[in-house]
Short mmCIF file of C-alpha atoms and ligand atoms in Angstrom, two decimals:
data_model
loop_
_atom_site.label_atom_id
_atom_site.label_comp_id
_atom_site.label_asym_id
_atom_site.label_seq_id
_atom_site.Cartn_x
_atom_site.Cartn_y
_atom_site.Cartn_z
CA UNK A 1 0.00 0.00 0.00
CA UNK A 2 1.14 3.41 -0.67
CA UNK A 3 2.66 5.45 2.43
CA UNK A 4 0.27 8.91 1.86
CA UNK A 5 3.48 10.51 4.32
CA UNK A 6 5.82 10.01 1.12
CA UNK A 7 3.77 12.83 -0.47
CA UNK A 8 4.61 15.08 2.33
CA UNK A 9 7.30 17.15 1.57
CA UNK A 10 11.16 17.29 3.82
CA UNK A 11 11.73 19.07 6.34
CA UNK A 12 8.57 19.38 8.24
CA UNK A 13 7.76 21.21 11.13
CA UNK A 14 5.35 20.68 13.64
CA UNK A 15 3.83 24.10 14.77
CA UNK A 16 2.39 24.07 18.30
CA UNK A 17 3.12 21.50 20.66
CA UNK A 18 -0.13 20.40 22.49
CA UNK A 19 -2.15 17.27 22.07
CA UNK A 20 -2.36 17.90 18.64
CA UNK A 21 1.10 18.60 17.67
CA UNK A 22 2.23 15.54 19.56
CA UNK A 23 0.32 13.30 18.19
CA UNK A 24 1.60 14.98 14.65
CA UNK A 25 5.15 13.95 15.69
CA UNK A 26 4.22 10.60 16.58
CA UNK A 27 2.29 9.98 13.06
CA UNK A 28 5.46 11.58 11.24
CA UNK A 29 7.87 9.45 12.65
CA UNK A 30 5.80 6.28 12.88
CA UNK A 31 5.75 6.68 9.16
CA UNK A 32 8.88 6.85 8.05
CA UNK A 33 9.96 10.59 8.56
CA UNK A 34 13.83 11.10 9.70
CA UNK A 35 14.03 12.58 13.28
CA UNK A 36 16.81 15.26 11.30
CA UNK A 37 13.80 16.04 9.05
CA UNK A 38 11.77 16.79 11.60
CA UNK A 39 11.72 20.04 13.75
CA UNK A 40 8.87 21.55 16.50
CA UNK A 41 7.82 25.02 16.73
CA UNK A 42 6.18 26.63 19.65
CA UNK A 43 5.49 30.13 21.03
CA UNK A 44 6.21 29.39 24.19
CA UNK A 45 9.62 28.79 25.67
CA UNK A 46 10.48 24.82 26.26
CA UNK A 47 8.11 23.11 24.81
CA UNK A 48 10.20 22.93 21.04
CA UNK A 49 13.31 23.60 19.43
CA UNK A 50 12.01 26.82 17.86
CA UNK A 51 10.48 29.55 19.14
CA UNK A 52 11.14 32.01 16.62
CA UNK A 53 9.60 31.50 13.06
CA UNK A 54 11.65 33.83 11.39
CA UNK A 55 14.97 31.96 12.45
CA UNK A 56 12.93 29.01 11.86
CA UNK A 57 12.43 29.21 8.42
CA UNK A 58 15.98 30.43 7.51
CA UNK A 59 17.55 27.83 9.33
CA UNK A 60 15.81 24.36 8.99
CA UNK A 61 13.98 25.05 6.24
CA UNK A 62 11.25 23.80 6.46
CA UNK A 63 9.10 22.49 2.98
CA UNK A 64 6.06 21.55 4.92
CA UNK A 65 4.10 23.05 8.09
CA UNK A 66 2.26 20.77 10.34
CA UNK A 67 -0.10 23.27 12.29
CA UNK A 68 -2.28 22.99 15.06
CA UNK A 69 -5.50 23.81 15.27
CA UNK A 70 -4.54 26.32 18.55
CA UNK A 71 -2.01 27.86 15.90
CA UNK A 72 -3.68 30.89 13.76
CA UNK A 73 -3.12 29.76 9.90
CA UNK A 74 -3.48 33.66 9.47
CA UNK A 75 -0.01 34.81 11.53
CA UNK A 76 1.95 36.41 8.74
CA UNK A 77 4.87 34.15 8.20
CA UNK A 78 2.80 30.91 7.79
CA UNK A 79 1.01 33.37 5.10
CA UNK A 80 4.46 33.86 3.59
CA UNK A 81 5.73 30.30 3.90
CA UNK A 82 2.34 29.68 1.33
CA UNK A 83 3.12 32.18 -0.77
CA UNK A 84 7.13 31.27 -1.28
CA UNK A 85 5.09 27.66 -2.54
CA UNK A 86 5.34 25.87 1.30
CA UNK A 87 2.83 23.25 2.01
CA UNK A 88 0.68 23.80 5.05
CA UNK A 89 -1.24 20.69 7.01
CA UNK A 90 -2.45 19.49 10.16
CA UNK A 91 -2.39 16.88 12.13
CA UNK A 92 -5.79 16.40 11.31
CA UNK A 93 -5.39 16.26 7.66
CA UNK A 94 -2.41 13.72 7.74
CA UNK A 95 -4.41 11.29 9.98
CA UNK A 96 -7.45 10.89 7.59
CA UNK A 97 -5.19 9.79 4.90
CA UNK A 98 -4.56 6.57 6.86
CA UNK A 99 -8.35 5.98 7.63
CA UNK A 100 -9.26 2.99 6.13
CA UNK A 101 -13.30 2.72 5.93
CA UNK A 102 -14.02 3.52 8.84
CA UNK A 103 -17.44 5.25 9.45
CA UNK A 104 -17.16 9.31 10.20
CA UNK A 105 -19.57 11.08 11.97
CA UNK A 106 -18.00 15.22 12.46
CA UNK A 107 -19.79 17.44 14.45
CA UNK A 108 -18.90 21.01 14.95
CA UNK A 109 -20.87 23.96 16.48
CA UNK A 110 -20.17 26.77 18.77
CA UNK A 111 -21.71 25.38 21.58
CA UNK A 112 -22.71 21.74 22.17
CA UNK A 113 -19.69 19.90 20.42
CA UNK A 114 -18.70 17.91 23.41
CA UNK A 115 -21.52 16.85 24.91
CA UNK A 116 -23.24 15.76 21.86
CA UNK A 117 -20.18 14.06 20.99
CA UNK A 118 -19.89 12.46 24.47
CA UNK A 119 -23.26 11.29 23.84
CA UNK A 120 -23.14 9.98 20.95
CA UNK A 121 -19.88 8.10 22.24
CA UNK A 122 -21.56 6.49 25.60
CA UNK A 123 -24.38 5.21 22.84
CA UNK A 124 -21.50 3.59 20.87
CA UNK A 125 -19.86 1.75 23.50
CA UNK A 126 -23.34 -0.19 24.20
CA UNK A 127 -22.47 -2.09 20.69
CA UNK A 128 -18.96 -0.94 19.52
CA UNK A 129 -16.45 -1.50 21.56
CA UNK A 130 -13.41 -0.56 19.61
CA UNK A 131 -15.18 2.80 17.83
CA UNK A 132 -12.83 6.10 18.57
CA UNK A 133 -14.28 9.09 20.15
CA UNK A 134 -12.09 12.39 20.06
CA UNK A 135 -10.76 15.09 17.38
CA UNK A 136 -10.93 18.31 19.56
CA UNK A 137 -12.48 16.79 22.83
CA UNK A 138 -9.80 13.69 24.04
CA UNK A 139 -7.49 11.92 21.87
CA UNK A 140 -6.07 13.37 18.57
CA UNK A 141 -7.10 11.59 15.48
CA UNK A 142 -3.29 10.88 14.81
CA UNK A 143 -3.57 8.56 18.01
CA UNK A 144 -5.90 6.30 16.99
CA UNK A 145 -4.14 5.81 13.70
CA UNK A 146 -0.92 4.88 15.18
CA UNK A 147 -2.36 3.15 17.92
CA UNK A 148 -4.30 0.52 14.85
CA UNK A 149 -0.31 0.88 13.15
CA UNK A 150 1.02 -0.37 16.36
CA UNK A 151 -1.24 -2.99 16.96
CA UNK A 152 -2.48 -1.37 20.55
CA UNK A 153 -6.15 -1.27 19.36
CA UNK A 154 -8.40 -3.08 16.70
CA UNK A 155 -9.96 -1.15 13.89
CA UNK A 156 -12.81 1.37 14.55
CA UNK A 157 -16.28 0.93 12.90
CA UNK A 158 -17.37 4.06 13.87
CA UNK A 159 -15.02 7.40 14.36
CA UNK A 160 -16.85 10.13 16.03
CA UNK A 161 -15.02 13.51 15.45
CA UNK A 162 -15.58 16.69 17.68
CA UNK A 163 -13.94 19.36 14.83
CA UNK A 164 -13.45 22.84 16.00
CA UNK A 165 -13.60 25.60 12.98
CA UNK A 166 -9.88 25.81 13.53
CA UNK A 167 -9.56 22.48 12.60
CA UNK A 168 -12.70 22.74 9.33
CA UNK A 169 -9.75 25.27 8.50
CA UNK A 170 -7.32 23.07 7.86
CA UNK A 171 -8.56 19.72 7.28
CA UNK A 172 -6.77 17.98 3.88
CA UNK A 173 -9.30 15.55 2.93
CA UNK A 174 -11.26 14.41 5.54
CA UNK A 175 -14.67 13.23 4.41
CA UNK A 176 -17.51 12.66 7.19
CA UNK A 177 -20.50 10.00 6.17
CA UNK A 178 -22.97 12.34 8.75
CA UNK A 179 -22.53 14.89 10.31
CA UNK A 180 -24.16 17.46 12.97
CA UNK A 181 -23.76 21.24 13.47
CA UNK A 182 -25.31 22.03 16.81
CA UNK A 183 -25.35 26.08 17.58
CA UNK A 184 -23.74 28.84 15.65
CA UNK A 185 -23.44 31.84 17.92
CA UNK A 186 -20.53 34.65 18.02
CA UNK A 187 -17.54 32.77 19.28
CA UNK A 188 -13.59 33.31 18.63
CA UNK A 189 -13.93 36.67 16.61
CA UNK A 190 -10.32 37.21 17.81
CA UNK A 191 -9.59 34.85 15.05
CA UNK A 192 -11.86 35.52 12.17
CA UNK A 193 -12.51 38.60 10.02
CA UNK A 194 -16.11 38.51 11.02
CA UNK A 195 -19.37 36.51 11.89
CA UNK A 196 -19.90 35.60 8.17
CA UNK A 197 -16.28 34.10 8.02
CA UNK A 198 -16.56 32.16 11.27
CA UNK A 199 -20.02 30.44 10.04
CA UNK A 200 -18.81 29.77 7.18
CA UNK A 201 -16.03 27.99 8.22
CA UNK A 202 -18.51 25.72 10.50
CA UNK A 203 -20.46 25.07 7.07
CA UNK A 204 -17.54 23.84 5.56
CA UNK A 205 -18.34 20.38 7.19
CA UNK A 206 -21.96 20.36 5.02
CA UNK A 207 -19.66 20.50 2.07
CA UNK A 208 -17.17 17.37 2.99
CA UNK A 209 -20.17 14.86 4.32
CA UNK A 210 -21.76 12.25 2.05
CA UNK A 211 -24.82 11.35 3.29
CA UNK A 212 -27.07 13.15 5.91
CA UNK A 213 -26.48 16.30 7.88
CA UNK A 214 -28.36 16.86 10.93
CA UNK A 215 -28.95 20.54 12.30
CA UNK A 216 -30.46 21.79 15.64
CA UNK A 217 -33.60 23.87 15.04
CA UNK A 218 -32.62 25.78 18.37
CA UNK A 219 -28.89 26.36 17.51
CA UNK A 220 -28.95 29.84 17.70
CA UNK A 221 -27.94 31.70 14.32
CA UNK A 222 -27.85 28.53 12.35
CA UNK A 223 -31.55 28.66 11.04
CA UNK A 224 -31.30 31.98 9.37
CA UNK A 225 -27.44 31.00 8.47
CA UNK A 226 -28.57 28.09 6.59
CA UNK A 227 -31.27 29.27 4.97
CA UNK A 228 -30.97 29.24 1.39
CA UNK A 229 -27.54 27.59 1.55
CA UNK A 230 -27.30 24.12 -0.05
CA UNK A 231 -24.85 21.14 0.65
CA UNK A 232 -22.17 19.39 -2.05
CA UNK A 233 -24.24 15.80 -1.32
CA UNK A 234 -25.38 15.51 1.55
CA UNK A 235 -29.25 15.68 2.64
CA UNK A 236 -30.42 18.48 5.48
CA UNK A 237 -32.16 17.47 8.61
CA UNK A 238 -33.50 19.55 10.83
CA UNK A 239 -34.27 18.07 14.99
CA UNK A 240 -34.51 19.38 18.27
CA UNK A 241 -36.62 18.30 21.19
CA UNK A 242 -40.09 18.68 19.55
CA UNK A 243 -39.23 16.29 16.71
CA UNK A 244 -42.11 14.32 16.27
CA UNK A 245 -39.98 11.38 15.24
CA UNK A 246 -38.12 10.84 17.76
CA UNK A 247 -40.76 11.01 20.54
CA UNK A 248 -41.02 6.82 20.66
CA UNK A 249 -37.18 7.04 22.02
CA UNK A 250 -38.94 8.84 25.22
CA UNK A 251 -35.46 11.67 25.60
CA UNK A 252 -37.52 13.55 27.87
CA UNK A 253 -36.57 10.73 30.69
CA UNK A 254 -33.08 10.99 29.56
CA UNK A 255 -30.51 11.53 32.87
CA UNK A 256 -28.76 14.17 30.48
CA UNK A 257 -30.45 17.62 32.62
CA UNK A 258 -31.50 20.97 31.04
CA UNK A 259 -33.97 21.74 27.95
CA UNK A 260 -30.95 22.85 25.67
CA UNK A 261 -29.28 18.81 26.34
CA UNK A 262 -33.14 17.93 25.22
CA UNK A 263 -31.56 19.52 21.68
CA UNK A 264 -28.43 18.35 21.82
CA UNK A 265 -30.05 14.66 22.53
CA UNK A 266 -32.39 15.15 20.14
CA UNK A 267 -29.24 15.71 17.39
CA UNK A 268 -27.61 12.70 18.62
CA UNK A 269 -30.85 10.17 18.37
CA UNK A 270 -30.90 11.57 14.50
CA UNK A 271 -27.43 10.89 13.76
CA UNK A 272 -28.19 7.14 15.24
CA UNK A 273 -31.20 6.82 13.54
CA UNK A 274 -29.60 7.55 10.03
CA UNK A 275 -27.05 5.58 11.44
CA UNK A 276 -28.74 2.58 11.48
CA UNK A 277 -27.45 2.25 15.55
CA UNK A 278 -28.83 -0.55 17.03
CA UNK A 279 -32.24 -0.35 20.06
CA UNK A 280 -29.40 -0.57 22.72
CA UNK A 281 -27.29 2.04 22.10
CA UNK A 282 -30.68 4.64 22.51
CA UNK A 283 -31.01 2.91 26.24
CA UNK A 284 -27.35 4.11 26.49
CA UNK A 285 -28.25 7.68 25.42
CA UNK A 286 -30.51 7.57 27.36
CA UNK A 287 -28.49 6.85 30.36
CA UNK A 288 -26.11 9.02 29.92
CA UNK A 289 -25.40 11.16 32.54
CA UNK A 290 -23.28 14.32 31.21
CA UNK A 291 -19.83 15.65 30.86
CA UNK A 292 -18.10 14.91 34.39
CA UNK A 293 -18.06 18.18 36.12
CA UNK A 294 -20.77 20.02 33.28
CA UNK A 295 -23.74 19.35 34.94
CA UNK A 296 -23.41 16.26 35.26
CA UNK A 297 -26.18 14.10 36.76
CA UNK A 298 -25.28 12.30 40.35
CA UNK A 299 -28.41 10.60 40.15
CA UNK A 300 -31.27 10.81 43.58
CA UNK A 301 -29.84 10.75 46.87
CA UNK A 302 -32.83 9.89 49.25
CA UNK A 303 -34.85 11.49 47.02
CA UNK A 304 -33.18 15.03 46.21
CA UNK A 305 -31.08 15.13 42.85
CA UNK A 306 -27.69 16.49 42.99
CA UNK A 307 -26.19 17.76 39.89
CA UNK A 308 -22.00 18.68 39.53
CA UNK A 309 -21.26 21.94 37.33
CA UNK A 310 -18.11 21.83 39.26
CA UNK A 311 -16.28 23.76 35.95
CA UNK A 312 -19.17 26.68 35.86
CA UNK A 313 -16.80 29.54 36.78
CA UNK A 314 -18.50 32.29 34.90
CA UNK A 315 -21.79 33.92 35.52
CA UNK A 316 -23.24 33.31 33.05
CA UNK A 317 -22.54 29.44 32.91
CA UNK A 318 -24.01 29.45 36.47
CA UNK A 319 -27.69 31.51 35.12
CA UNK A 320 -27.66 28.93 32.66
CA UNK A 321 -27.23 25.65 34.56
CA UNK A 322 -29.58 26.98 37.30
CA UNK A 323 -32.41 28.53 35.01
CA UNK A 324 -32.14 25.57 32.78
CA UNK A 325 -32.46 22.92 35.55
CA UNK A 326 -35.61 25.04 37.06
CA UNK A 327 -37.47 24.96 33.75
CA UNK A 328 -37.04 20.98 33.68
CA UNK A 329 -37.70 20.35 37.63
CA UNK A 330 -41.22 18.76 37.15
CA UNK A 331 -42.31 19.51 40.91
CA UNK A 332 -40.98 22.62 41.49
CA UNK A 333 -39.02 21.49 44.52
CA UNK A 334 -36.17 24.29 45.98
CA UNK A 335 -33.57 24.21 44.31
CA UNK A 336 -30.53 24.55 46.18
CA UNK A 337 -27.31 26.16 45.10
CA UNK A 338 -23.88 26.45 45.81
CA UNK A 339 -22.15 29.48 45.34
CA UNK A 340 -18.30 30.50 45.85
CA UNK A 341 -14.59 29.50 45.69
CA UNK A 342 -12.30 31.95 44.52
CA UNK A 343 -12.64 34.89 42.79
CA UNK A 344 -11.68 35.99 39.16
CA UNK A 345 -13.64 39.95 39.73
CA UNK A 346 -16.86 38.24 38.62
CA UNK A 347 -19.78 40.28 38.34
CA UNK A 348 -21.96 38.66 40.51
CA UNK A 349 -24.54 41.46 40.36
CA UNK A 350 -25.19 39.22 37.29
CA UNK A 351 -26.62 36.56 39.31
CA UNK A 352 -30.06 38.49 40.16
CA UNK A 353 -31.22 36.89 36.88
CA UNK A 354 -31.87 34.32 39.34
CA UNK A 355 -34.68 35.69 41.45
CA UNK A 356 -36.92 34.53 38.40
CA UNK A 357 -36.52 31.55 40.20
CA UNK A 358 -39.04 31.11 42.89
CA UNK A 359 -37.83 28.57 45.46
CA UNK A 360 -33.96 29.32 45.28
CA UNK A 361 -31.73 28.39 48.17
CA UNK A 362 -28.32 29.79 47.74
CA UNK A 363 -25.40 28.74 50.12
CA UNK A 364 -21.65 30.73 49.65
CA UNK A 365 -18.75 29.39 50.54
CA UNK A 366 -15.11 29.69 49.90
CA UNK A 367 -12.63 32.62 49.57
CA UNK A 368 -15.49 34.57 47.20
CA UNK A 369 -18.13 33.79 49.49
CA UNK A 370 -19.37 36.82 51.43
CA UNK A 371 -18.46 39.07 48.55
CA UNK A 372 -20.91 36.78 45.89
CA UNK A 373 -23.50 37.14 48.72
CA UNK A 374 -23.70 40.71 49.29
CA UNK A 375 -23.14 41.59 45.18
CA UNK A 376 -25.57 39.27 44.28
CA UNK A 377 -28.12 40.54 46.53
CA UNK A 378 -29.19 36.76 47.26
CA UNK A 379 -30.30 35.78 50.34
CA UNK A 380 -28.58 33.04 51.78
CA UNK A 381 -26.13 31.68 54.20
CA UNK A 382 -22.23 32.02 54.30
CA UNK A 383 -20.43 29.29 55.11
CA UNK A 384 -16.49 28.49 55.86
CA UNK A 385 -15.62 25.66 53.06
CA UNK A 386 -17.50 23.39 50.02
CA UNK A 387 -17.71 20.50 53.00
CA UNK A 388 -19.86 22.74 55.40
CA UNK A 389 -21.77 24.10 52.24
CA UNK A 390 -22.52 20.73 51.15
CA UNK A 391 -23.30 19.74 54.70
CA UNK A 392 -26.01 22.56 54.96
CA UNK A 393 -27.33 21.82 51.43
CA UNK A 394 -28.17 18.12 52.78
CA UNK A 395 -29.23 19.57 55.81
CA UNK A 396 -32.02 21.64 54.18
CA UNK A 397 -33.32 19.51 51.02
CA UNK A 398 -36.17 17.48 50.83
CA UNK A 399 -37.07 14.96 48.27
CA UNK A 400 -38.11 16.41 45.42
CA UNK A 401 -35.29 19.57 45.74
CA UNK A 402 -31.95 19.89 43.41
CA UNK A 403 -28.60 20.96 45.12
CA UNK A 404 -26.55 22.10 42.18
CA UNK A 405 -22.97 22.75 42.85
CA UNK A 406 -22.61 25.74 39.90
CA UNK A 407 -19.85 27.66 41.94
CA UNK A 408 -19.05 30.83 39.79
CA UNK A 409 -15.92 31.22 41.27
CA UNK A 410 -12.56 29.26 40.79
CA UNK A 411 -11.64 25.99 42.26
CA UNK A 412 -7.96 27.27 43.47
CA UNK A 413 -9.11 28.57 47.43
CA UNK A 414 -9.67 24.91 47.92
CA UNK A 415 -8.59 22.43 45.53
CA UNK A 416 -5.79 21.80 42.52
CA UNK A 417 -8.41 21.98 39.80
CA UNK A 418 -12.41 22.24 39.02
CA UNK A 419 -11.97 17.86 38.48
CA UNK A 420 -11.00 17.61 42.27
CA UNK A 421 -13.52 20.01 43.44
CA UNK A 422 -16.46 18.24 41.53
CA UNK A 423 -15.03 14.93 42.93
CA UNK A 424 -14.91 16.06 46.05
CA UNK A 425 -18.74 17.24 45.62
CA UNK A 426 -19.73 13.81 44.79
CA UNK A 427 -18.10 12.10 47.45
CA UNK A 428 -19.32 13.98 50.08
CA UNK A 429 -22.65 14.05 49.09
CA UNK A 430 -22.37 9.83 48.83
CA UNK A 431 -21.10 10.36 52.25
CA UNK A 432 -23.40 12.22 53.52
CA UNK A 433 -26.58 10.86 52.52
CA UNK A 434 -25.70 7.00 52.76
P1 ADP B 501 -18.55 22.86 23.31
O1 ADP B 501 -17.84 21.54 23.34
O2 ADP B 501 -19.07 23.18 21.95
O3 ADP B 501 -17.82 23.99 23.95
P2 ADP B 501 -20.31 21.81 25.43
O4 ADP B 501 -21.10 20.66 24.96
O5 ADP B 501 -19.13 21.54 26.32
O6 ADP B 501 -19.89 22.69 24.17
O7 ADP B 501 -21.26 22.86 26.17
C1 ADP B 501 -20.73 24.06 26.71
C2 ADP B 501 -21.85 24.92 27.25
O8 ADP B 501 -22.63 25.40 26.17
C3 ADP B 501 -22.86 24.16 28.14
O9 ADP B 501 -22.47 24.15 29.48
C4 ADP B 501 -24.12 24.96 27.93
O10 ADP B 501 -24.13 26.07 28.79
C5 ADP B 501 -24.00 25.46 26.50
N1 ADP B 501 -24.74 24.62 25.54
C6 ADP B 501 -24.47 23.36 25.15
N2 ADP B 501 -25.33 22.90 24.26
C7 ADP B 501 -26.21 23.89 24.03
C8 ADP B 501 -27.38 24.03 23.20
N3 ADP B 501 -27.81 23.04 22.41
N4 ADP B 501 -28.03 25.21 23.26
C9 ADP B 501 -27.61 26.20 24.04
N5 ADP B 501 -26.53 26.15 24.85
C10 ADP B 501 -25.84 25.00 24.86
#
């Protein structure tokens, strides 16, 4: 079989060093590129041999550029590097050339990538073991390629690929079967000339899938985007939580919380559907419980659900977790929530969106907590640390309530990282309630 890495021209360089440019470097060598024809670039200081592109270029030479997707394909010198006739790829792009059949389902979006793709993955393992999840959210595609070349996993049937626009940028040619674009909304404008640009680039995936592309009817801008806008073959499908369709799969008693998951559920039972998925993997959709840490679903303790959005640490992310979780709460029950950790300036005057909500029981705690309290003009009590908050929450719910841990502030008063804090959550509330 022919090596698709003998087209790629010597010396390359590898710009960006995270996930994805190490997983680059592993592909490259793997398949049959020289270590001396291979060089790493990176803006910051000891993570590569260059840090300077100029010096870079003049020195090793480089014929291709392997780029990340964190890497802006606009900086000037990669620009130049085109121009002088320099052939720019990603890590990305090099990987699909070694797919071999497998089954591609992309999905992009400006919201809702991960946890559709999450999704979608829990439903997968329920029948296919050995199918990759990852892209954007875990494992570069350039992994699961050399893992198969290395013999440290079996063949996938299905590939599900979270793809950012960064990586629709700059993607050689990687062809999806389906596809999904959740939610266009403003998002990285840093990078793009303007809002027309940045959807664009989303749409891009229409244009490289073959068979059926599935769109949210609630994703924001993407109705009016779409509208009028065709795809290269595949067919349009519009879902969301009032398709009529897909009311036998009964999503509305999905453990996934919040009316926008309803949406992003409702995406992922049309991708299986066209799929051809088998009745077992919709049980699995069913069951699955969220993004650890993104409000995800601890299930009923004695009779009072207790949800982790450990990671919320903007104000916004906190209205949103707490007003969506109070529209689905059949009973109306209090809902109970806990407030604080450390601060980042956040305005918390923000959080008076929240008096919509009629049986709210906020708790501070943490470094932030008195100051949330008295600048969110909540009324609730202050307590020392997460363990007496959570000890209070218990304290106060009844079957029926919520506790949501939806902090606002910053992990760092307390713990190493928002993972240990939501951990944390759930053991103590396991703890406490056994
Ligand atoms: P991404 O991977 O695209 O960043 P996530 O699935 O991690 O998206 O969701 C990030 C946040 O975006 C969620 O916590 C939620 O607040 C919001 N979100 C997700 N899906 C939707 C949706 N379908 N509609 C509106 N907001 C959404």
């Amino acid at each position: 079989m022919e090596n698709p890495m003998d087209f790629v021209a010597r010396p390359v360089a590898v710009v960006g060093m995270g996930l994805s440019g190490e997983a680059a470097l592993r592909l490259l060598k793997k398949n049959g590129v020289a270590p001396k024809d291979i060089a790493t670039f990176d803006d910051q200081p000891g993570k590569a041999d260059w840090h300077d592109p100029q010096l870079m270029i003049e020195d090793f030479r480089p014929k291709t550029l392997v780029v990340s997707p964190g890497y802006p394909l606009s900086k000037l010198w990669i620009e130049e590097f085109r121009q002088e006739g320099g052939f720019v790829t990603s890590e990305l792009a090099l990987a699909v050339d070694y797919l071999q059949g497998e089954k591609v389902i992309g999905v992009t979006g400006s919201v809702g990538k991960s946890t559709v793709v999450s999704a979608l993955g829990a439903a997968l393992e329920s029948f296919s073991p050995h199918s990759f999840v990852g892209g954007n959210i875990g494992r570069p595609l350039a992994d699961y390629v050399v893992d198969l070349q290395e013999s440290k996993r079996k063949k996938a049937e299905w590939i599900v690929l979270e793809l950012s626009s960064y990586q629709l940028e700059n993607c050689g040619h990687l062809q999806c079967d389906l596809s999904a674009i959740t939610f266009l909304t403003p998002n990285h404008m840093d990078r793009y000339r303007d809002l027309n640009q940045y959807y664009e680039t989303k749409w891009a995936l229409a244009n490289i899938t073959r068979s059926s592309l599935v769109l949210n009817g609630q994703g924001g801008d993407l109705r009016s985007f779409a509208k009028g806008r065709s795809t290269t073959n595949a067919m349009i499908f519009w879902t969301d939580q009032a398709d009529d369709a897909l009311m036998p799969l009964g999503l509305n008693e999905a453990s996934l919380l919040s009316s926008h998951n309803q949406d992003n559920l409702a995406v992922c039972a049309k991708l299986m559907t066209l799929a051809k998925w088998p009745e077992r993997s919709f049980a699995a959709l069913r069951a699955f419980p969220g993004l650890p840490h993104r409000m995800e679903n601890l299930g009923l303790f004695k009779g009072v659900r207790f949800v982790n959005d450990s990671k919320a640490t903007t104000i916004d992310s906190v209205c949103t977790a707490a007003l969506g979780l109070y529209e689905g709460m059949e009973k109306k029950g209090s809902l109970v929530l806990l407030l604080g950790g450390k601060d980042k300036n956040l305005p918390w005057e923000g959080l008076s969106r929240l008096s919509r909500i009629a049986k709210l029981k906020p708790i501070f705690f943490g470094a932030v907590g008195p100051i949330a309290q008295e600048r969110s003009g909540l009324a609730g009590p202050v307590v020392k640390g997460l363990g007496e908050a959570i000890a209070e929450a218990v304290g106060i719910s009844c079957p029926g309530d919520l506790v949501l841990l939806s902090p606002g502030g910053t992990s760092l008063d307390q713990f190493k990282s928002f993972e240990e804090r939501g951990t944390f959550f759930r053991k103590e509330v396991e703890r406490l309630t056994k």
